[in-house]
Short mmCIF file of C-alpha atoms and ligand atoms in Angstrom, two decimals:
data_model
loop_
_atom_site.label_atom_id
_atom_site.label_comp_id
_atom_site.label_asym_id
_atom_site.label_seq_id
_atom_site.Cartn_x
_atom_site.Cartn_y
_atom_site.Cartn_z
CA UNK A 185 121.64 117.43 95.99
CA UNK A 186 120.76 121.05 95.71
CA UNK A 187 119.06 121.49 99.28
CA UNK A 188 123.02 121.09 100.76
CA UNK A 189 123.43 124.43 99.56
CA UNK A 190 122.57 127.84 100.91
CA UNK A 191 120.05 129.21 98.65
CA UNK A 192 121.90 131.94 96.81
CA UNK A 193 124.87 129.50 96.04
CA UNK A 194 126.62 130.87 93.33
CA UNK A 195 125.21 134.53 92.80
CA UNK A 196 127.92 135.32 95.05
CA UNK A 197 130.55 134.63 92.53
CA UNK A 198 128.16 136.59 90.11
CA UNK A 199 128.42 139.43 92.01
CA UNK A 200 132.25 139.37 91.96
CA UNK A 201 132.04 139.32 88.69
CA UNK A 202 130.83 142.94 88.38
CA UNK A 203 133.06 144.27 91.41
CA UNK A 204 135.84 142.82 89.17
CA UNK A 205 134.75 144.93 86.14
CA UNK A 206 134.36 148.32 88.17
CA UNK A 207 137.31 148.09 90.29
CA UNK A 208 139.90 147.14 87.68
CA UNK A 209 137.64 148.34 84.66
CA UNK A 210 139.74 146.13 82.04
CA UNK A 211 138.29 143.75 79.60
CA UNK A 212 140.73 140.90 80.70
CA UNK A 213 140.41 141.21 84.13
CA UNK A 214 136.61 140.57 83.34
CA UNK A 215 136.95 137.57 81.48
CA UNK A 216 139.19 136.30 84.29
CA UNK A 217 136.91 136.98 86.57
CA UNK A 218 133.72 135.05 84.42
CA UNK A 219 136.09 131.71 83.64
CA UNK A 220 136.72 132.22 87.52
CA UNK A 221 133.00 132.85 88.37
CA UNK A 222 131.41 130.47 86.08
CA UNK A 223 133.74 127.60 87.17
CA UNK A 224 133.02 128.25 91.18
CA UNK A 225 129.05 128.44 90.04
CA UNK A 226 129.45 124.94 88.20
CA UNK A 227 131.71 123.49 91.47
CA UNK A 228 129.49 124.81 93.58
CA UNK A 229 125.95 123.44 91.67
CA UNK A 230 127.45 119.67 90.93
CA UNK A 231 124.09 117.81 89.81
CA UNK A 232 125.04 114.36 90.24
CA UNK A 233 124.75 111.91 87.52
CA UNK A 234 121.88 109.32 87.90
CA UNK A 235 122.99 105.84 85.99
CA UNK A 236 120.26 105.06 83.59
CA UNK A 237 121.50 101.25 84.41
CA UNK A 238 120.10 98.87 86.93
CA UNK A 239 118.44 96.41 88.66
CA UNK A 240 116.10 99.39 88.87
CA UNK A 241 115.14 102.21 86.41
CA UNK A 242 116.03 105.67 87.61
CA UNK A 243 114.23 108.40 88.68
CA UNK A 244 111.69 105.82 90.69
CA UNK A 245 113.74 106.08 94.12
CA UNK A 246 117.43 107.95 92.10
CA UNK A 247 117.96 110.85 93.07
CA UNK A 248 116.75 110.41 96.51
CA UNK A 249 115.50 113.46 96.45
CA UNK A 250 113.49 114.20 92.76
CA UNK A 251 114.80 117.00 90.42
CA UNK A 252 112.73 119.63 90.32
CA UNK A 253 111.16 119.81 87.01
CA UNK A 254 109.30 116.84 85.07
CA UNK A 255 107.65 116.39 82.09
CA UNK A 256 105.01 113.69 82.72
CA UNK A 257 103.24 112.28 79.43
CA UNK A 258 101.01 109.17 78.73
CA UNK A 259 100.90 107.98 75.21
CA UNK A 260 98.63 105.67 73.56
CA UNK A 261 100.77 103.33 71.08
CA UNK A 262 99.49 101.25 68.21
CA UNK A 263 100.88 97.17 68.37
CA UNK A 264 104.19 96.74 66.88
CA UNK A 265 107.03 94.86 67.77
CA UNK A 266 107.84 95.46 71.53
CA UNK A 267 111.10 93.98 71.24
CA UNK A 268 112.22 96.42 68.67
CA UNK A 269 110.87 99.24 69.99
CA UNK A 270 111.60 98.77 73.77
CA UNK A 271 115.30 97.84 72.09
CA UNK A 272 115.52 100.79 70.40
CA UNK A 273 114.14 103.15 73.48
CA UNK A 274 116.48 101.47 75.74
CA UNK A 275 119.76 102.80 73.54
CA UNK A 276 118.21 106.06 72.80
CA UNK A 277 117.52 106.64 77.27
CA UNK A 278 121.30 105.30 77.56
CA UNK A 279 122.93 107.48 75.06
CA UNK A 280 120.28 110.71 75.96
CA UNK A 281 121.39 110.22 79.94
CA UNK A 282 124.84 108.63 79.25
CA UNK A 283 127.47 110.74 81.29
CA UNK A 284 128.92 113.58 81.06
CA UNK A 285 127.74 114.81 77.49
CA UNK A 286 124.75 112.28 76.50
CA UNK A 287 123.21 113.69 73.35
CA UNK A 288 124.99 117.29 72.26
CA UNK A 289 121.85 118.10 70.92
CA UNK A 290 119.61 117.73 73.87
CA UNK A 291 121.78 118.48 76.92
CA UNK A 292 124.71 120.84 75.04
CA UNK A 293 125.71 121.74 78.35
CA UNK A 294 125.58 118.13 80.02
CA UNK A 295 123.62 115.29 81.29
CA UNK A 296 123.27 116.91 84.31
CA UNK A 297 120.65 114.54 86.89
CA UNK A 298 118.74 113.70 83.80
CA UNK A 299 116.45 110.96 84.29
CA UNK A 300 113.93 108.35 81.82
CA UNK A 301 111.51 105.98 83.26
CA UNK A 302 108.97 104.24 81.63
CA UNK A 303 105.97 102.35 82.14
CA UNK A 304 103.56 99.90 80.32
CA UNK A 305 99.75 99.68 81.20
CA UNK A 306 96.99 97.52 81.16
CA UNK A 307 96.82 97.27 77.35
CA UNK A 308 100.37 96.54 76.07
CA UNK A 309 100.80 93.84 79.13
CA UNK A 310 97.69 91.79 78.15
CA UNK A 311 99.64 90.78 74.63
CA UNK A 312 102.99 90.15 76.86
CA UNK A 313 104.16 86.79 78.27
CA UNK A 314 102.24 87.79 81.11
CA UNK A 315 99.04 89.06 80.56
CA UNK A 316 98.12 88.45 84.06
CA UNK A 317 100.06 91.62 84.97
CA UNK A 318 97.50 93.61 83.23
CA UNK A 319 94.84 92.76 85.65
CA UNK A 320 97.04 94.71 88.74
CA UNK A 321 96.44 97.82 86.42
CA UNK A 322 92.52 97.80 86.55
CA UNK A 323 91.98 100.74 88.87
CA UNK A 324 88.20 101.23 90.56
CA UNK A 325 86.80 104.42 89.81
CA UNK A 326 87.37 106.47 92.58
CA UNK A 327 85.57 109.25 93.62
CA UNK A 328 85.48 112.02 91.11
CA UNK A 329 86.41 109.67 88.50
CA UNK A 330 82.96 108.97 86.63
CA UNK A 331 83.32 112.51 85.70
CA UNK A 332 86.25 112.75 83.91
CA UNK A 333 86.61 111.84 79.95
CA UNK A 334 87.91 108.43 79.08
CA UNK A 335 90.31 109.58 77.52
CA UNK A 336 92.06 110.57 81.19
CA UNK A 337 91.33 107.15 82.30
CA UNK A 338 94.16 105.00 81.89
CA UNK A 339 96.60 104.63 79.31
CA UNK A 340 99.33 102.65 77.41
CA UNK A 341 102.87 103.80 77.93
CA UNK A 342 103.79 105.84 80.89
CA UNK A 343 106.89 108.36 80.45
CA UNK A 344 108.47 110.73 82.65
CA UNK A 345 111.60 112.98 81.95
CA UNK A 346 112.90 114.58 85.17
CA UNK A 347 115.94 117.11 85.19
CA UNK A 348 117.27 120.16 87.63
CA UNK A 349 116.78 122.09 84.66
CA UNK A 350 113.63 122.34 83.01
CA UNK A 351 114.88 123.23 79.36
CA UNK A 352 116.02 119.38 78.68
CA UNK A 353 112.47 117.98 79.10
CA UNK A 354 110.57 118.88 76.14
CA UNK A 355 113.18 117.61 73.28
CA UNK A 356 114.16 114.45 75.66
CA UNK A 357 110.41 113.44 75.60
CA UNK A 358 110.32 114.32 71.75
CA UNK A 359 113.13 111.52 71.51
CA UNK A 360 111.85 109.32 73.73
CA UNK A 361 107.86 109.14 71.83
CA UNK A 362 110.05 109.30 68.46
CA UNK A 363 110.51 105.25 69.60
CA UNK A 364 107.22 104.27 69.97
CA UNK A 365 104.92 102.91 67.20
CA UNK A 366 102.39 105.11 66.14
CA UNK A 367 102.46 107.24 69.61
CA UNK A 368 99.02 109.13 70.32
CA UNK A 369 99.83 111.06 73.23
CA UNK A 370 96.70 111.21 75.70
CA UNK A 371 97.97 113.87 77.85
CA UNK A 372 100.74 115.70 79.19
CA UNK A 373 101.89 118.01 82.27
CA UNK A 374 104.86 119.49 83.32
CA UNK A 375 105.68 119.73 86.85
CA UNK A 376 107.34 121.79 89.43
CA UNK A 377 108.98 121.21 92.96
CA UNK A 378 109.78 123.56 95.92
CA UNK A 379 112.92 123.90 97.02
CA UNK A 380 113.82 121.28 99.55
CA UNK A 381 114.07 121.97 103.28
CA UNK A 382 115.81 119.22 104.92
CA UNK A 383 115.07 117.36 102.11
CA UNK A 384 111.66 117.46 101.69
CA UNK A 385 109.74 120.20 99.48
CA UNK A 386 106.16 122.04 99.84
CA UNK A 387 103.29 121.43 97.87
CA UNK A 388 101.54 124.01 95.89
CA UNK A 389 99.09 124.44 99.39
CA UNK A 390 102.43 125.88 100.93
CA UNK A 391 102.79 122.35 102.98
CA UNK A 392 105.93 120.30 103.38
CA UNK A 393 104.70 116.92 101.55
CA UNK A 394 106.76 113.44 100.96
CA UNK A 395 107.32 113.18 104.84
CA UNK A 396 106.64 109.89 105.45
CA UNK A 397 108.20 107.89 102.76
CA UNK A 398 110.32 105.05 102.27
CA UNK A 399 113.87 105.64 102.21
CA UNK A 400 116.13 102.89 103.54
CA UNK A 401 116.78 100.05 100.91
CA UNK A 402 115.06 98.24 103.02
CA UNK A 403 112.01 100.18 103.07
CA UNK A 404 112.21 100.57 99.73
CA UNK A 405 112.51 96.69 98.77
CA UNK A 406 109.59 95.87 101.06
CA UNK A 407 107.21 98.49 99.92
CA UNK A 408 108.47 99.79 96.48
CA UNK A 409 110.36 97.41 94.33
CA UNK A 410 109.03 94.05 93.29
CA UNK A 411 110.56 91.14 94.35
CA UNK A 412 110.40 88.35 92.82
CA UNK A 413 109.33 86.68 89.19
CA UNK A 414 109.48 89.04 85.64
CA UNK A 415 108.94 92.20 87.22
CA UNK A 416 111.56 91.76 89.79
CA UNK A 417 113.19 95.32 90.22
CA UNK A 418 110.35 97.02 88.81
CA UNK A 419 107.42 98.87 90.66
CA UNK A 420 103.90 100.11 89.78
CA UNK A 421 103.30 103.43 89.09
CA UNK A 422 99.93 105.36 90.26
CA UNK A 423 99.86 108.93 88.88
CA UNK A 424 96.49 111.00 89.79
CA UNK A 425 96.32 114.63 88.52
CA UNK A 426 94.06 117.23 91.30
CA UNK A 427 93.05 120.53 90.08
CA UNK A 428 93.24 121.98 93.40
CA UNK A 429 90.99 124.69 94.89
CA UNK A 430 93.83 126.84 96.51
CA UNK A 431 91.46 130.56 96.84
CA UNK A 432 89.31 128.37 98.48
CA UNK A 433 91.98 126.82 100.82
CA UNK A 434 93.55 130.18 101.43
CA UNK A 435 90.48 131.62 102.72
CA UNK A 436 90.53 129.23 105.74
CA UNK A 437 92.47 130.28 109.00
CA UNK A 438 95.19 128.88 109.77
CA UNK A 439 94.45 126.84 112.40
CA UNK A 440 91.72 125.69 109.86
CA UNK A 441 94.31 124.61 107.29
CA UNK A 442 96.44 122.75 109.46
CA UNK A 443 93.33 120.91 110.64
CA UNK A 444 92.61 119.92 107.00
CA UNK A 445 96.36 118.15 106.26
CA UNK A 446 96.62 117.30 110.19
CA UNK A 447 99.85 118.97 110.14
CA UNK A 448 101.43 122.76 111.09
CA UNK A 449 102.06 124.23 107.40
CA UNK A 450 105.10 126.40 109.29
CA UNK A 451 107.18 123.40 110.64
CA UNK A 452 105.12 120.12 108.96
CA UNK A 453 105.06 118.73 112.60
CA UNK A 454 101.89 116.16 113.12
CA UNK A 455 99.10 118.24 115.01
CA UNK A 456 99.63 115.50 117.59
CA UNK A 457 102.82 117.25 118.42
CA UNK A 458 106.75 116.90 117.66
CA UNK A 459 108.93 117.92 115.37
CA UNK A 460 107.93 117.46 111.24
CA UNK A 461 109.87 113.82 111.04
CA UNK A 462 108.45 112.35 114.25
CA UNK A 463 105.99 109.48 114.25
CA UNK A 464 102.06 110.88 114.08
CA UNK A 465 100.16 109.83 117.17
CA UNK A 466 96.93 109.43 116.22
CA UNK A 467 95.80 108.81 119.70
CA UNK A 468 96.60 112.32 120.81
CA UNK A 469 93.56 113.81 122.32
CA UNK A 470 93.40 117.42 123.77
CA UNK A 471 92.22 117.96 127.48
CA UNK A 472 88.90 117.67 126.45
CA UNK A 473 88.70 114.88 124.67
CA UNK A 474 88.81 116.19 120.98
CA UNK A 475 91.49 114.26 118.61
CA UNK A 476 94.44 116.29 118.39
CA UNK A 477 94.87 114.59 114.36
CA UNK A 478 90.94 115.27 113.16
CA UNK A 479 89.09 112.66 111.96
CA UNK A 480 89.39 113.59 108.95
CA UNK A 481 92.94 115.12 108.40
CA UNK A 482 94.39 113.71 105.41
CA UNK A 483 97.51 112.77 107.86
CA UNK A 484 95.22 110.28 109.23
CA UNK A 485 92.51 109.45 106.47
CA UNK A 486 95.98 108.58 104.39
CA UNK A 487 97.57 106.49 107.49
CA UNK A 488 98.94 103.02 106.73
CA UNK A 489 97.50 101.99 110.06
CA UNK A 490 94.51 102.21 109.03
CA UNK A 491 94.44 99.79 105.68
CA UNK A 492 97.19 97.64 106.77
CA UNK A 493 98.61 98.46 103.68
CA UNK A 494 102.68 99.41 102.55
CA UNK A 495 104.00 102.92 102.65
CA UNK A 496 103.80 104.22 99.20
CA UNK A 497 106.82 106.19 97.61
CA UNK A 498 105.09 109.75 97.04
CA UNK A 499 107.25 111.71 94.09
CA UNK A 500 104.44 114.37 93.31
CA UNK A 501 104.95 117.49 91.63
CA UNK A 502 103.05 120.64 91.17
CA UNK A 503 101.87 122.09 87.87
CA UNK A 504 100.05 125.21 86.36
CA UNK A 505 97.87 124.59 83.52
CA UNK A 506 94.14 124.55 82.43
CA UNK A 507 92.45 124.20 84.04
CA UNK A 508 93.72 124.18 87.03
CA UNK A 509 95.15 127.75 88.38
CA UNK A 510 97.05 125.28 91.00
CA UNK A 511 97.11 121.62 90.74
CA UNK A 512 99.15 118.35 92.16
CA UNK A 513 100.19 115.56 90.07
CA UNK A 514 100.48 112.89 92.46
CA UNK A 515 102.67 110.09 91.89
CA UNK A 516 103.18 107.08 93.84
CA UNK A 517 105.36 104.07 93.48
CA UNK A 518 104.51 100.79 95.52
CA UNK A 519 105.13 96.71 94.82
CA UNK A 520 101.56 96.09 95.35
CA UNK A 521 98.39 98.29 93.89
CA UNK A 522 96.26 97.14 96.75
CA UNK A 523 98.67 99.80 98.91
CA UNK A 524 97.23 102.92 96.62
CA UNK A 525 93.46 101.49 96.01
CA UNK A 526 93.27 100.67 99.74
CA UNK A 527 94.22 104.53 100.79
CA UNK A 528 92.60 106.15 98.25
CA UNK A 529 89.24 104.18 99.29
CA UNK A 530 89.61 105.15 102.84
CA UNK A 531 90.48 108.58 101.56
CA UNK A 532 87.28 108.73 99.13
CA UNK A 533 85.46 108.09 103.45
CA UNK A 534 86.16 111.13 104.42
CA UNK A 535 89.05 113.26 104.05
CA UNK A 536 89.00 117.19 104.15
CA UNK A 537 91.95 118.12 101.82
CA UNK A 538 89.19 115.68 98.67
CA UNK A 539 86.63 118.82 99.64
CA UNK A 540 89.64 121.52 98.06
CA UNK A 541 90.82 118.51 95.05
CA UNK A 542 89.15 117.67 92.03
CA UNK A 543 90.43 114.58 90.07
CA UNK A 544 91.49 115.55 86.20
CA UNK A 545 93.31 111.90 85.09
CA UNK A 546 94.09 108.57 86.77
CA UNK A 547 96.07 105.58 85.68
CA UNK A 548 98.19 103.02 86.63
CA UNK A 549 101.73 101.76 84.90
CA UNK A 550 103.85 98.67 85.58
CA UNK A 551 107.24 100.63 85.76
CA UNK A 552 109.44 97.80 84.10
CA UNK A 553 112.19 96.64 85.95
CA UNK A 554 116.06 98.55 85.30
CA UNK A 555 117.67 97.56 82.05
CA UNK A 556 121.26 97.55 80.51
CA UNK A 557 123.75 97.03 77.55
CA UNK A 558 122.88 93.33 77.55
CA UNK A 559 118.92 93.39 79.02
CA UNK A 560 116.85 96.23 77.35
CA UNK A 561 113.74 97.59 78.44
CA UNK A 562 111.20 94.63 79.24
CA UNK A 563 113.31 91.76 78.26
CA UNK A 564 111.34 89.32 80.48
CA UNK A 565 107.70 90.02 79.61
CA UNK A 566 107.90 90.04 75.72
C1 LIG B 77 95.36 116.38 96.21
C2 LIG B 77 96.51 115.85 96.23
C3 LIG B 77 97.31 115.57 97.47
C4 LIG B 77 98.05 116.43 98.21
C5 LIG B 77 98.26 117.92 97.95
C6 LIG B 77 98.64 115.67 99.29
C7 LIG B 77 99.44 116.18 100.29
C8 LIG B 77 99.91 115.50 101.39
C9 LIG B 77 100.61 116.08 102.52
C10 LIG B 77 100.96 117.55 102.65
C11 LIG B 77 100.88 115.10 103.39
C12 LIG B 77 101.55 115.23 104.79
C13 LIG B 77 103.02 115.18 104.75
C14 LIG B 77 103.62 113.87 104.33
O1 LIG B 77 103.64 112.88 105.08
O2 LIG B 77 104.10 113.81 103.22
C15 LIG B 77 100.39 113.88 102.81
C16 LIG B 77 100.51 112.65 103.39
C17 LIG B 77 100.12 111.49 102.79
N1 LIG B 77 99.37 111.38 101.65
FE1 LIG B 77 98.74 112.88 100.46
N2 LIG B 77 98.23 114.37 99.19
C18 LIG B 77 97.42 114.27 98.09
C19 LIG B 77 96.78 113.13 97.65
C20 LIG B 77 97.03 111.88 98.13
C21 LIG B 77 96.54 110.66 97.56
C22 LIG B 77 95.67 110.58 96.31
C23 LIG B 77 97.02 109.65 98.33
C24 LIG B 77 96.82 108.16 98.16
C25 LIG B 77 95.73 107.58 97.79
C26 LIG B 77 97.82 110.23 99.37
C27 LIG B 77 98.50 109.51 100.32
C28 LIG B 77 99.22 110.05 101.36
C29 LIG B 77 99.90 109.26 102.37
C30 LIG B 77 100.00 107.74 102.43
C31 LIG B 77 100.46 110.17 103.28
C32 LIG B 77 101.31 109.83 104.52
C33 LIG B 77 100.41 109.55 105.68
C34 LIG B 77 101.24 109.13 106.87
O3 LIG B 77 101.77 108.02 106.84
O4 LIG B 77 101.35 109.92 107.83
N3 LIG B 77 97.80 111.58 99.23
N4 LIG B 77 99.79 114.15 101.61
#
């Protein structure tokens, strides 16, 4: 991925380019020179292909690390078919993401790390084979979430397009709602990543975030992917949009601000000490006594420890947009919904970051499991 490279990767080549021009000053020397600098910029930028095929849809835990643009949308659909129109989504991701070229419309310049993945809610999975799958969706309201309108509450299909570059998102998602019948799109928000340090990217509160996550397969099939019966290979989906209340934030101290994620916003170690990927000891107590990790850090209000609950794959993204000036689309992935409600109930207790976050939409989505040539796009629940 990107973060392998030194951040001005290719505007070296760029500036050759124009030393070319003046020191030769002829036109053919400069078009040598841009074939030669555009092909070191493209050798030196490869964005890997994801496979849209799987036991697993991608862009869930492919690319390990997530592009960093997406176009998050959640649609309400009228009943049709589901077998024809799943069928006919699952050519049109295939052929839109299909390496190296997909659709010459969309991506004229290549797939690029293109990714589709879709989810079903509540609604749509009560008329399925399995309407007892619909019942996993039925999120408590949490707090902040009797103010919001209904109409950010929930919701039937779940879509995200995520790409490296941004300009692919919009007429991908056009393509991909084009597919479903009678589409009413609720809402929609496009999102932005940091550049990755080490692999892991700051939030739009200038912290490192996504830390502790599960990354081994291992992790992933114990805490991410379900395992067994229709949805085997798929996940759920929690996405939570925060307008978040970053003068406010900014106005604190430092030391303050670290206090409020339990971490040091320069190096994302835990307050408790270490570097930023070393376990959090939440028993760390300074000389007098105090917790090192405050009560009510959101390191610690968010701990697994405390809820005996999975790790959740975090994947959020920040965004721009009224009406927030700064805001964090949170997305987790997880085999079990209990994992989210459970921290997000401990987190309504008492954590300090909730006093600078205000929630604008919830909802839940069973991500379907992968699909290919011969198995589209929820092949075992209708
Ligand atoms: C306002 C939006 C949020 C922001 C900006 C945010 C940011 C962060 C940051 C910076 C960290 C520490 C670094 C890391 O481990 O990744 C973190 C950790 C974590 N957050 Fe959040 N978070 C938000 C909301 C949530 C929500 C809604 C949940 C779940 C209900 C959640 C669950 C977690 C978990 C489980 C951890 C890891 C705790 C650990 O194991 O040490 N966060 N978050």
């Amino acid at each position: 991925m990107s973060d392998a490279l030194p951040p001005d990767a290719g505007r070296v080549s760029r500036r050759g380019l124009f030393a070319g021009f003046g020191a030769a000053g002829v036109m053919g020397l400069g078009a040598v020179a841009l074939a030669q600098a555009s092909r070191s910029y493209k050798e030196s930028n490869p964005l890997s292909h994801i496979s849209p095929f799987g036991l697993h849809q991608a862009g869930v835990s492919r690319p390990n690390i997530p592009q960093q643009h997406c176009l998050i949308c959640v649609v309400d659909i009228q009943s049709g078919d589901p077998t024809a129109w799943l069928g006919s989504l699952s050519q049109e991701i295939a052929s839109l993401t299909a390496a190296p070229s997909g659709n010459s419309l969309v991506t004229p310049d290549g797939v690029g790390d293109l990714t589709i993945t879709v989810g079903l809610g509540a609604r749509p999975l009560s008329h399925s084979r399995h309407p007892e799958f619909a019942n996993q969706l039925r999120l408590p309201l949490f707090k902040g979430d009797s103010d919001l309108d209904p109409g950010f509450i929930g919701g039937d299909v779940f879509i995200s397009v995520n790409a490296s570059d941004p300009i692919v998102l919009a007429p991908t998602l056009a393509r991909v709602i084009g597919h479903l019948p009678s589409p009413t799109v609720r809402w929609q928000e496009f999102g932005f990543r940091g550049q990755p340090v080490r692999g892991v990217v700051r939030n739009s509160l200038g912290y490192f975030d996504g830390i502790i996550e599960p990354r081994t397969e291992t992790e992933l099939d114990d805490n991410v992917w379900i395992g067994s019966g229709p949805l085997k290979g798929g996940t759920i989906c929690v996405i939570r949009k925060f307008a978040l209340d970053a003068v406010s934030f900014r106005k604190l101290d430092q030391a303050q601000r670290d206090k409020v994620f339990g971490r040091r916003q320069l190096t994302g170690a835990p307050l408790s000490g270490g570097n930023r990927d070393d376990e959090i000891n939440l028993d760390a107590k300074e000389p007098d006594g105090t917790l090192k990790v405050p009560e009510h850090s959101h390191a610690r209000a968010a701990h697994p420890s405390f809820t005996g609950s999975g790790v959740m794959l975090r994947r959020g993204y920040s965004f721009r947009s009224e009406p927030a000036e700064t805001g964090h689309l949170f997305v987790s992935f997880q085999n079990d919904v209990s994992t989210f409600v459970k921290t997000q109930l401990r987190l309504d207790e008492g954590d300090s970051l909730s006093e600078f976050a205000t929630p604008l939409a919830t909802a839940a989505f069973v991500v379907l499991p992968g699909f290919n040539e011969g198995r589209p796009l929820g092949s075992t629940l209708f």
